[in-house]
CSV table of C-alpha atoms in Angstrom, one decimal:
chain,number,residue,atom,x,y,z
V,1,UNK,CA,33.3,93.7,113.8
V,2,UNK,CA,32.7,95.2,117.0
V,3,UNK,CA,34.5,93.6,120.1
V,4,UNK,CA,31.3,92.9,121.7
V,5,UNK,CA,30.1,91.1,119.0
V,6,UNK,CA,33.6,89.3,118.9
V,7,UNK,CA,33.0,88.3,122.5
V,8,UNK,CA,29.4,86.8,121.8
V,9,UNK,CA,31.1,84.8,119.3
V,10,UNK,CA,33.5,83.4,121.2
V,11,UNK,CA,31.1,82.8,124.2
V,12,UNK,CA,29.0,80.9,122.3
V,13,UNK,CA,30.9,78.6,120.9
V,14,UNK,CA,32.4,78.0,124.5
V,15,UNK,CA,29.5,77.3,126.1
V,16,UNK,CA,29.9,73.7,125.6
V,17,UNK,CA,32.8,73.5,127.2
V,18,UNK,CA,31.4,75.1,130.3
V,19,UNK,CA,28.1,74.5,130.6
V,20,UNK,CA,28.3,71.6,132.2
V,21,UNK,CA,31.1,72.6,134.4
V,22,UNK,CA,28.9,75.4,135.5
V,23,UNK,CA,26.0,73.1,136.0
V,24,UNK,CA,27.6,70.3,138.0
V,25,UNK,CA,30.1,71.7,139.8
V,26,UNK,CA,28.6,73.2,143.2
V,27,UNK,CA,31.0,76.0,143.1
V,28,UNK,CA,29.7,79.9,143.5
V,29,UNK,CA,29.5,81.6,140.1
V,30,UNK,CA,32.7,82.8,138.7
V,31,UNK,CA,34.7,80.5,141.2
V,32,UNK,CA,36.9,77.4,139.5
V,33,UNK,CA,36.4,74.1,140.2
V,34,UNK,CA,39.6,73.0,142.0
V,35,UNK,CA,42.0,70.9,139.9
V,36,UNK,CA,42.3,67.3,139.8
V,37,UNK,CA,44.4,65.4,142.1
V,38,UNK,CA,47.9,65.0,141.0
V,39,UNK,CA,48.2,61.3,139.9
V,40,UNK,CA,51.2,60.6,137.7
V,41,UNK,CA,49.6,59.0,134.8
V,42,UNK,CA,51.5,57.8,132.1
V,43,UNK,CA,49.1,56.4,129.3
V,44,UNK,CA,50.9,58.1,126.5
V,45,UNK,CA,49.0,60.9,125.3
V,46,UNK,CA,49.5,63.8,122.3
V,47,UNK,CA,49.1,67.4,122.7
V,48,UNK,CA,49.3,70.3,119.9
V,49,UNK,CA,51.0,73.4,121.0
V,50,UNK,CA,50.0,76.7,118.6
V,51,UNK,CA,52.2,78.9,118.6
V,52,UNK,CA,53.5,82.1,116.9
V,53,UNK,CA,57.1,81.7,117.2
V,54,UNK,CA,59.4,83.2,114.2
V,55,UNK,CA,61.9,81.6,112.3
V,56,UNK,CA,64.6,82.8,115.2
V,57,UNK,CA,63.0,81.2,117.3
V,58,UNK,CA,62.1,78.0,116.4
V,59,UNK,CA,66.1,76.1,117.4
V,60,UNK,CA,65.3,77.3,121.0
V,61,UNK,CA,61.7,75.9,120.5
V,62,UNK,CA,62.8,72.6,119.3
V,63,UNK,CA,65.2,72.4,122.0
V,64,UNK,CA,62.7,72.9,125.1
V,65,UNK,CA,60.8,70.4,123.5
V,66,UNK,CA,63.1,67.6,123.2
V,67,UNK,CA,64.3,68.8,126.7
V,68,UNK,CA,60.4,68.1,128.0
V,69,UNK,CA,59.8,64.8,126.0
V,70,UNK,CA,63.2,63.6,127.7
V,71,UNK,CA,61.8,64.5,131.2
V,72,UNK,CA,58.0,63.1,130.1
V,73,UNK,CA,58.4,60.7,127.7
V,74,UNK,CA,54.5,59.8,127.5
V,75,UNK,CA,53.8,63.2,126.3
V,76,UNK,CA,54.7,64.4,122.7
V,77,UNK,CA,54.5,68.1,121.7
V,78,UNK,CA,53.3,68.4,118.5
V,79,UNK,CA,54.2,72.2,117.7
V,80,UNK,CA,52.2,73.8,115.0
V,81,UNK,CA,52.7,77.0,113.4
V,82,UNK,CA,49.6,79.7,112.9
V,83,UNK,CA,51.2,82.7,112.2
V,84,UNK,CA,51.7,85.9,113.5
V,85,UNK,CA,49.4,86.7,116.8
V,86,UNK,CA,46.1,88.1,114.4
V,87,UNK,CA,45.9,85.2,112.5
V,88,UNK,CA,46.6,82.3,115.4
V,89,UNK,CA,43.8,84.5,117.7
V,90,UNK,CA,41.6,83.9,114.6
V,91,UNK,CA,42.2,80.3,114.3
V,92,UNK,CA,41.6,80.0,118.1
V,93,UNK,CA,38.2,81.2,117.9
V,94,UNK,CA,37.4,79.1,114.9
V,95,UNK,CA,39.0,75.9,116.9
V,96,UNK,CA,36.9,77.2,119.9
V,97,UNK,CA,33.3,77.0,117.0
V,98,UNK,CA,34.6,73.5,115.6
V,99,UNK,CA,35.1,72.2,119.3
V,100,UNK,CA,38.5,71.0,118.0
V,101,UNK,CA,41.0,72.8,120.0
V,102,UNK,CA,45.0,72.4,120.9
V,103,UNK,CA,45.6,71.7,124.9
V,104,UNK,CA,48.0,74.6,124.4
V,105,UNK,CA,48.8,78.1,122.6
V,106,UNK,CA,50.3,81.5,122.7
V,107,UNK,CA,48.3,84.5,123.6
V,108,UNK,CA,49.7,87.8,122.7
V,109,UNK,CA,49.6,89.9,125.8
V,110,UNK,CA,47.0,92.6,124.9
V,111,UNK,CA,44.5,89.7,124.0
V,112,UNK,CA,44.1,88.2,127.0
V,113,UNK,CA,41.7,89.8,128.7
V,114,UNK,CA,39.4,89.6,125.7
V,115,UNK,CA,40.2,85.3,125.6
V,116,UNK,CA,39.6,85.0,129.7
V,117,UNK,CA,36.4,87.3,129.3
V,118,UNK,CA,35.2,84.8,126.4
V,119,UNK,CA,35.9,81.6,128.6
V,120,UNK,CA,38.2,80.2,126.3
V,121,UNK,CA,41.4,79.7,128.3
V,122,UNK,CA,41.4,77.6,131.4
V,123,UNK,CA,42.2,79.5,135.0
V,124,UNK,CA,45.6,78.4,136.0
V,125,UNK,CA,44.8,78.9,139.8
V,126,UNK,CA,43.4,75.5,140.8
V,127,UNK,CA,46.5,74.1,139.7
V,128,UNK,CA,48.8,76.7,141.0
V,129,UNK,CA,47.2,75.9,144.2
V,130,UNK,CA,47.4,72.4,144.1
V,131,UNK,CA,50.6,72.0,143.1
V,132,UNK,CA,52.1,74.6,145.5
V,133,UNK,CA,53.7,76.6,142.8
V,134,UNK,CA,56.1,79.5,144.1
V,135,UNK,CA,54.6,82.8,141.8
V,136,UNK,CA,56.0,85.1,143.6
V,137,UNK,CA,59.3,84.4,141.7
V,138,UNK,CA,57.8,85.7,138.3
V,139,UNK,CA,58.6,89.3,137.8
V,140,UNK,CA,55.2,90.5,139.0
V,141,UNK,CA,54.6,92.9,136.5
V,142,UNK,CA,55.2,90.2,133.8
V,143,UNK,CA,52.9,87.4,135.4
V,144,UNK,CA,50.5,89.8,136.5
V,145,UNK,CA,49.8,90.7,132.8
V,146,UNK,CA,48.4,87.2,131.9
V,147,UNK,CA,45.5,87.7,134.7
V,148,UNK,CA,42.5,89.3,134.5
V,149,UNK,CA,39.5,89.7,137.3
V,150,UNK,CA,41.9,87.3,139.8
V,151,UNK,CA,41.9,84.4,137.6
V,152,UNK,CA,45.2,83.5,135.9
V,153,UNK,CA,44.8,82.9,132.5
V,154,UNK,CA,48.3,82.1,131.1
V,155,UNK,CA,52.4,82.7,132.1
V,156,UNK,CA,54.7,84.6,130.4
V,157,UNK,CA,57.2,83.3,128.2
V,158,UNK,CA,58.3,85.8,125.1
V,159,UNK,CA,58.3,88.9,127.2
V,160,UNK,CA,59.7,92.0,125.5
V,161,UNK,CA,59.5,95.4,127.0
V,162,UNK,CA,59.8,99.0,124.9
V,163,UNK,CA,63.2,100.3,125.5
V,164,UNK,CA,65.7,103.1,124.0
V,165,UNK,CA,68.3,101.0,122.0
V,166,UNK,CA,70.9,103.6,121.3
V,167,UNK,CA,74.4,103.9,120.0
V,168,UNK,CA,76.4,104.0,122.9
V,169,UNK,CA,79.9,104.6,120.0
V,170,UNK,CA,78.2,107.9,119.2
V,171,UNK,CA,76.9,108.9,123.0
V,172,UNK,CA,80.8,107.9,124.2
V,173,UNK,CA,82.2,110.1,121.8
V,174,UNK,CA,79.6,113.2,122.4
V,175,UNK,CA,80.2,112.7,126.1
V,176,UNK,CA,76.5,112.0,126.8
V,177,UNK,CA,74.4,109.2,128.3
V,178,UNK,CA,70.5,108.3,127.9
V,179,UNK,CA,68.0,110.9,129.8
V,180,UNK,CA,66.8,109.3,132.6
V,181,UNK,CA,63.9,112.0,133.5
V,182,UNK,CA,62.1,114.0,131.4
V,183,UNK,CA,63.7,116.8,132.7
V,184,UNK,CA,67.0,115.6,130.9
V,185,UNK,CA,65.8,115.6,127.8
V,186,UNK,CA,66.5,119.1,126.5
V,187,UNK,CA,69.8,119.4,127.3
V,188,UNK,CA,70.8,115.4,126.4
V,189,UNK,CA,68.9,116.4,122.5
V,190,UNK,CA,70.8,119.8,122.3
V,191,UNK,CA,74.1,117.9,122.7
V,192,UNK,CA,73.2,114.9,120.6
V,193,UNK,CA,71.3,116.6,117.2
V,194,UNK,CA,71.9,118.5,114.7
V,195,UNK,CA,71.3,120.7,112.2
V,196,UNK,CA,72.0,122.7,109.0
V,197,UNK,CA,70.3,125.4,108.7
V,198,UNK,CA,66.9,124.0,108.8
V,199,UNK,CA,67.3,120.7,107.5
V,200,UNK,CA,67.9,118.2,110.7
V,201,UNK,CA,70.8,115.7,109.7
V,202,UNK,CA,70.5,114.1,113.3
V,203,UNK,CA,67.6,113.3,115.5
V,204,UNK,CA,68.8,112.5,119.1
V,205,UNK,CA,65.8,110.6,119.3
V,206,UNK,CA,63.0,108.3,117.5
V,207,UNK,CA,59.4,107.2,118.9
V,208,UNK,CA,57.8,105.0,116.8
V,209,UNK,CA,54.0,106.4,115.5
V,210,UNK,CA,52.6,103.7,114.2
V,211,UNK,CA,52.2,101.8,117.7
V,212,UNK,CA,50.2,102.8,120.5
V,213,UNK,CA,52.5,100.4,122.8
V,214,UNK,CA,55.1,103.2,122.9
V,215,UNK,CA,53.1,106.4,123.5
V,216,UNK,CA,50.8,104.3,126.6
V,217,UNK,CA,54.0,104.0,128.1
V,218,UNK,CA,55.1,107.8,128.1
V,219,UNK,CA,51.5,108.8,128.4
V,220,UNK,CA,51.8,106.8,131.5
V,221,UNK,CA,54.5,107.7,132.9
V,222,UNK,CA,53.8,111.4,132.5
V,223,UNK,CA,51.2,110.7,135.1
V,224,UNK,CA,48.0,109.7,132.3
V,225,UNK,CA,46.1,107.2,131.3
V,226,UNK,CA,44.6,105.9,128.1
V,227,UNK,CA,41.9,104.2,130.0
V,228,UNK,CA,40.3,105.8,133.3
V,229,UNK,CA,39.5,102.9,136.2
V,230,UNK,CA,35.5,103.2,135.4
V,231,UNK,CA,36.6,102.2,131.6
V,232,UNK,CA,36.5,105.5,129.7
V,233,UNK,CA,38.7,107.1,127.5
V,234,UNK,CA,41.6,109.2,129.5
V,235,UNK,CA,43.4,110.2,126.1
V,236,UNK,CA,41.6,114.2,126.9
V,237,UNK,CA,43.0,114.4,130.2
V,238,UNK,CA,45.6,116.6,131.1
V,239,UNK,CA,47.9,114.7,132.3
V,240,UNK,CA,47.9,112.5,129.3
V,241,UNK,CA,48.1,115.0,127.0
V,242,UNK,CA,51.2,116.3,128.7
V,243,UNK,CA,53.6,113.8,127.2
V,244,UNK,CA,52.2,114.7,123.3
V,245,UNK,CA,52.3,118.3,123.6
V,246,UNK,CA,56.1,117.4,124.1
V,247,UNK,CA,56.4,115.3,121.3
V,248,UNK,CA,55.2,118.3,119.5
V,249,UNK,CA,57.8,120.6,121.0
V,250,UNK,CA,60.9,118.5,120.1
V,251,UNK,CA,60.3,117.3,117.0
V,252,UNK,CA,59.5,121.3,116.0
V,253,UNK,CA,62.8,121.4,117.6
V,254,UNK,CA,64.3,118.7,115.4
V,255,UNK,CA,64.9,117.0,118.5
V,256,UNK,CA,63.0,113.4,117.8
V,257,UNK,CA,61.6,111.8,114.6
V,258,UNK,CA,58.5,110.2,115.0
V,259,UNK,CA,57.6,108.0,112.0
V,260,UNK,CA,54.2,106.8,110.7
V,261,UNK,CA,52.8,104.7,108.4
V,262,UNK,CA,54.0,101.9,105.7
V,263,UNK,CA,57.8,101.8,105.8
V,264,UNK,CA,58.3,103.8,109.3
V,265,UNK,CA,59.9,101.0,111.1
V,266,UNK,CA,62.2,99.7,108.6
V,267,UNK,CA,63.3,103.3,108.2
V,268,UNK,CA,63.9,104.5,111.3
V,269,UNK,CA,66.5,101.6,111.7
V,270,UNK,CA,67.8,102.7,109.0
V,271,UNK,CA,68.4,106.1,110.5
V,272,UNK,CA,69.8,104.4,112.8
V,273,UNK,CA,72.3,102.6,111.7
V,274,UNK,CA,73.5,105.7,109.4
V,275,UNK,CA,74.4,107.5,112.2
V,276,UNK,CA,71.2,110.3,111.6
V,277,UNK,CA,69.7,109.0,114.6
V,278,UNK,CA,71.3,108.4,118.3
V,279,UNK,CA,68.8,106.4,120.1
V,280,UNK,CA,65.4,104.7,119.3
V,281,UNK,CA,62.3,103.6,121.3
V,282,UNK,CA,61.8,100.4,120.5
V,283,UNK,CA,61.0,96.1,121.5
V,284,UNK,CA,63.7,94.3,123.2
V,285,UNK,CA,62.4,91.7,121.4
V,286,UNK,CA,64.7,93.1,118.5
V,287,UNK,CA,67.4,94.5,120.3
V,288,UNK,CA,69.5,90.6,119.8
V,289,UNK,CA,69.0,91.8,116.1
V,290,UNK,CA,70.6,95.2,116.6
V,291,UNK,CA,73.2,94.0,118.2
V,292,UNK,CA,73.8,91.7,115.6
V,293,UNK,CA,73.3,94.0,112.9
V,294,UNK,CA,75.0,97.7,114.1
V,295,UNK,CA,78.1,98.8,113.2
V,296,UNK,CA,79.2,100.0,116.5
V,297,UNK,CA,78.5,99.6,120.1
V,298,UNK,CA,74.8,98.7,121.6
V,299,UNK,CA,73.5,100.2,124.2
V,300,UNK,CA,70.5,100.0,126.1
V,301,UNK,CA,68.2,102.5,128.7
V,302,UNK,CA,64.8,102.2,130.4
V,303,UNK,CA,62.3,104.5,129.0
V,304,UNK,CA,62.5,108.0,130.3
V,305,UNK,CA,60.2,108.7,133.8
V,306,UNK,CA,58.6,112.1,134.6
V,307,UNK,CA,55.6,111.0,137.5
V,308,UNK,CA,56.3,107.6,137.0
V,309,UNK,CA,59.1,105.2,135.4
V,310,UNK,CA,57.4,101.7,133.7
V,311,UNK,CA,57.8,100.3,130.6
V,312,UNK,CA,55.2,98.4,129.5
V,313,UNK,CA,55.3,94.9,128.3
V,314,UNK,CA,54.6,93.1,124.9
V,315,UNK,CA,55.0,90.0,123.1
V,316,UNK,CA,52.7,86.5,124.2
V,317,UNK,CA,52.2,84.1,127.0
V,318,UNK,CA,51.5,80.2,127.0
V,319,UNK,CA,48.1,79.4,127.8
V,320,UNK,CA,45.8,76.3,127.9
V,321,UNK,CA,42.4,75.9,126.4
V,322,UNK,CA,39.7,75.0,128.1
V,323,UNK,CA,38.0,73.1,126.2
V,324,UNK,CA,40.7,70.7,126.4
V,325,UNK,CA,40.3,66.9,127.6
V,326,UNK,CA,41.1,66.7,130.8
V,327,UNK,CA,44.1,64.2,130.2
V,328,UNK,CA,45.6,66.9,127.7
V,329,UNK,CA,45.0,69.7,130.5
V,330,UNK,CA,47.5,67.7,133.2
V,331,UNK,CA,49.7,67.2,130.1
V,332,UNK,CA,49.3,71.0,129.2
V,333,UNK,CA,49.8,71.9,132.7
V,334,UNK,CA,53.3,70.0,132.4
V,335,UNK,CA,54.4,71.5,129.2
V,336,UNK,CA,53.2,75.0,130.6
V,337,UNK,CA,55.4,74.9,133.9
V,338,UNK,CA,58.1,73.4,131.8
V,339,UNK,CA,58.7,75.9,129.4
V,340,UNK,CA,58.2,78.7,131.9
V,341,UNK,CA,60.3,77.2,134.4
V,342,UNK,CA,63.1,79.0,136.4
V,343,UNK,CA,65.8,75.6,135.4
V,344,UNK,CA,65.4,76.9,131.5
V,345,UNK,CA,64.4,80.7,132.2
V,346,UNK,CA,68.0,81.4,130.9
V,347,UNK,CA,68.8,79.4,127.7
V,348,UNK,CA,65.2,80.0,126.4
V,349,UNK,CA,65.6,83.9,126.9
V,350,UNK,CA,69.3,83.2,125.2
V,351,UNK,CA,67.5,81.2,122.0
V,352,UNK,CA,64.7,83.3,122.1
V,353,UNK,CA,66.5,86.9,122.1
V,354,UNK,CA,63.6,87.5,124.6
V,355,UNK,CA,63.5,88.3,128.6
V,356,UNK,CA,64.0,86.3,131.6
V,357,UNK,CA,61.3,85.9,133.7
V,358,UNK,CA,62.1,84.5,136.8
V,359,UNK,CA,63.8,86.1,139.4
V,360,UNK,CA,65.6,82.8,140.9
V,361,UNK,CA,66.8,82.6,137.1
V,362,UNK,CA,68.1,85.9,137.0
V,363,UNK,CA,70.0,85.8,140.4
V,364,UNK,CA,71.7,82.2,139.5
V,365,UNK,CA,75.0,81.7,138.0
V,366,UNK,CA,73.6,81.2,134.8
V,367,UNK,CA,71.7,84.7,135.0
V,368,UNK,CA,74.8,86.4,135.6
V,369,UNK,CA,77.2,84.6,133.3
V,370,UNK,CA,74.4,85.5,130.9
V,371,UNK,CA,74.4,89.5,131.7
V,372,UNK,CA,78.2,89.4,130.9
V,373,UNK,CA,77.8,87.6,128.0
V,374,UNK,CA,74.7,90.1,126.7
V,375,UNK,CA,75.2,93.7,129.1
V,376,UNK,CA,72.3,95.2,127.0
V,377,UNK,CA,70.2,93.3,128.7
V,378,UNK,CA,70.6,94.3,132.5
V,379,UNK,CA,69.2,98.0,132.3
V,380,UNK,CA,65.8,96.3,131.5
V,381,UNK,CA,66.2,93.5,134.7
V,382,UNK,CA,67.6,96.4,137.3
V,383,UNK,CA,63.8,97.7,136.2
V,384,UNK,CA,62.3,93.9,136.1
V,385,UNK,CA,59.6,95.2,138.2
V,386,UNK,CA,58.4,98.1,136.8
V,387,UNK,CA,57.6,96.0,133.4
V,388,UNK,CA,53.9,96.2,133.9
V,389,UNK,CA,51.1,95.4,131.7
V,390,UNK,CA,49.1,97.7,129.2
V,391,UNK,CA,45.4,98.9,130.5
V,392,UNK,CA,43.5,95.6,130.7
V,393,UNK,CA,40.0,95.3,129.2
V,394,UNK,CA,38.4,93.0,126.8
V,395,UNK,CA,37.2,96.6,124.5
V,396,UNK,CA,40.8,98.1,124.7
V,397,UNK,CA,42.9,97.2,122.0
V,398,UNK,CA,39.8,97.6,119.7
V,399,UNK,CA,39.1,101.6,121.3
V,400,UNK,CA,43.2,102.3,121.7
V,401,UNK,CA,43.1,102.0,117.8
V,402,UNK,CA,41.8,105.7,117.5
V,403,UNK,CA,44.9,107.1,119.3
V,404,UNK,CA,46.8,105.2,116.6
V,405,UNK,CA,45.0,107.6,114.2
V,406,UNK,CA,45.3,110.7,116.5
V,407,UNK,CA,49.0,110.1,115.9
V,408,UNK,CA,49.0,109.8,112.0
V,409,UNK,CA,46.8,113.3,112.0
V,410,UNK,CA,49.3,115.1,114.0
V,411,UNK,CA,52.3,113.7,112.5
V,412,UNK,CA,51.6,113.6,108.5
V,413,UNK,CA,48.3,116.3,108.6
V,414,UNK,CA,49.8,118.6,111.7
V,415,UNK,CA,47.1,118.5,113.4
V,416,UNK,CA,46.6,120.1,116.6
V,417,UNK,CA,47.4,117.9,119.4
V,418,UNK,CA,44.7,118.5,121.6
V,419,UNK,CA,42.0,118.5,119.0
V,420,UNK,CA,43.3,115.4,117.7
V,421,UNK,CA,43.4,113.9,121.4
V,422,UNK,CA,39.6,114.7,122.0
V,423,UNK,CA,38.3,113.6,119.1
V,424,UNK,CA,40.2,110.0,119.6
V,425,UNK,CA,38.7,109.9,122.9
V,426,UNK,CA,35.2,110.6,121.8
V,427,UNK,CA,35.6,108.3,119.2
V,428,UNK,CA,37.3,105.6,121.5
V,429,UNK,CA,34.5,106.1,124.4
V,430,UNK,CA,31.8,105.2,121.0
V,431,UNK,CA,34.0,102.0,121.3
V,432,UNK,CA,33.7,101.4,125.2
V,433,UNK,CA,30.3,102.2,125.7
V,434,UNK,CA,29.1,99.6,122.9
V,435,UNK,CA,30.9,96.7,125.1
């Protein structure tokens, strides 16, 4: 289905929920009505929370919400599980039609824009405002992600970023440390792979090929973009191209692996882990796993910059519906600050193998015992700020899809790079214009 037809769908089955908001209200088109006043009402009252939280998760879950329901004892979190973040945006929208929706839910961070377009999550800013809530100690980058066209659609709360998790037991021994420029590359990948003959026996480097997240970011920081600023394609550029053209040169060098397709992930960690390859571009969100799971030392670097240095961020926010009732938003609103607050920022982001988000949180005590405790972790904070969000635009993730097959031709058919990068664009723009 095309997004735009995706986007009708979801309009129209919101329009009940703000029509008569729209209608009533006096505001100026596009402007939110402010929020409430802030009465403490305490006539019990039940709110569902979906969510997409794994397994590993859930202890840390159960905790913050026992923690909450000690502090507001009139409001019970009832947490319900929906799957991973496809399936839970697909119940959403059919919650959204039925006009039977939870108060409160995880977005996955890429999918915003497409919800907030739709009019399906409420705009945080009225009670922001209201309730004099200090945003500027959010890492920008992270709560910047869950906006879209100046309304704040959601907060973060399992933030991940893409990092190189490597094995520092290997890079100690060869003398080496993570590049830090492109320009460092070469000579870091001469020192760390190897060969015989022609086979390649160690990579000194993996990128992952079957997820766009990862190549935006070094398409990015070579200077590119996968979406121009008057929403077209930027894949054909030549800035952007200038990141794959050296994908192309080391892995013919038998510098980097770049894996695609069923099984990639699973066996570049197993690569990994056998020694055959030193470092690997991959989630934070999995680098509590690695260090649970590697025979040796973990180590952890920020993502290469040549024009620029960001990493981008994944995972999901918290977000409220608004087609909630009204006593379920204050409630929502609660639960929402709670869970995101800087007093828990710490043990959630300990439970939750996930990042702080809260600068307060990361300069306390806690933050630092924390850092000692898990060292991996502080390369990505000294960078807190430069974890910024992917291009956001309700047609993206739909039109990014073709770079995901631009990669699959050039890694399993050879393709040539720049032939596979134009036709990806043209076919991505087909994508953008029909929005």
């Amino acid at each position: 289905m095309k997004m735009k037809k995706v986007l009708q769908t979801m309009t129209v089955a919101a329009l009940a929920a703000t029509s008569l908001i729209g209608c009533s209200s006096g505001k100026e088109e596009g402007e939110a009505p402010a929020a409430p006043p802030a009465e403490e009402d305490r006539t019990p009252v039940t709110i569902q929370y979906w969510h997409a939280h794994a397994d590993n998760q859930m202890e840390g879950l159960n905790f913050m919400i026992k923690e909450f329901q000690e502090k507001y004892p009139w409001i019970t979190v009832e947490p319900v599980y929906q799957g991973a973040y496809g399936d839970l945006h697909k119940k959403l929208m059919a919650a959204v039609a039925a006009k039977d929706v939870p108060a409160v839910t995880n977005v996955e961070v890429a999918s915003l824009p497409t919800f907030g377009d739709g009019g399906i999550f409420m705009d945080l800013n009225p009670y922001i405002k209201r309730d004099k809530l200090d945003t500027e100690d959010f890492a920008q980058g992270m709560f910047k992600a869950y906006s879209y066209e100046g309304k704040q659609y959601g907060f973060p709360l399992i933030v991940s970023s893409n990092v190189f998790i490597y094995n520092k037991t290997m890079f100690d021994q060869l003398g080496v440390t993570p590049p830090q420029t492109w320009d460092e590359i070469e000579p870091f990948a001469q020192k760390v792979s190897q060969k015989e003959g022609n086979n390649v026996t160690r990579y000194a480097f993996a990128v992952p090929g079957w997820d766009v997240w990862y190549s935006e970011t070094w398409m990015r920081n070579g200077g590119g973009t996968p979406l121009t600023e008057d929403h077209k394609s930027g894949l054909d550029q030549e800035k952007s191209l200038k990141f794959i053209k050296k994908f192309k040169e080391w892995m013919d060098k038998g510098y980097m692996q770049m894996g695609y397709g069923k099984g990639a992930s699973a066996d570049m960690r197993q690569m990994f882990f056998d020694g055959k390859i030193g470092m690997v571009h991959h989630t934070s969100g999995q680098l509590k796993w690695y260090i649970e799971n590697a025979g040796f030392e973990i180590g952890v670097s920020f993502p290469p910059g040549d024009e620029n240095h960001i990493s981008q961020i994944g995972g999901a926010g918290i977000a409220i519906m608004d087609m909630a009732p009204d006593n379920q938003k204050e409630a929502a609103w609660k639960f929402v600050q709670f869970m995101t607050s800087s007093e828990y920022n710490i043990r959630w982001a300990d439970y939750s193998g996930y990042l702080p988000t809260r600068k307060s949180a990361i300069n306390s005590q806690e933050g630092k015992d924390y850092f000692e405790k898990r060292p991996q972790y502080k390369a990505i904070l000294d960078n807190i700020d430069n974890v910024v969000a992917r291009p956001q635009y309700p047609p993206y993730p739909e039109a990014i899809t073709n770079l995901t097959e631009a990669l699959g031709k050039i890694i399993l058919e050879n393709m040539d790079v720049e032939a596979a990068f134009k036709e990806a664009a043209q076919k991505m723009n087909e994508v953008l214009d029909d929005y």
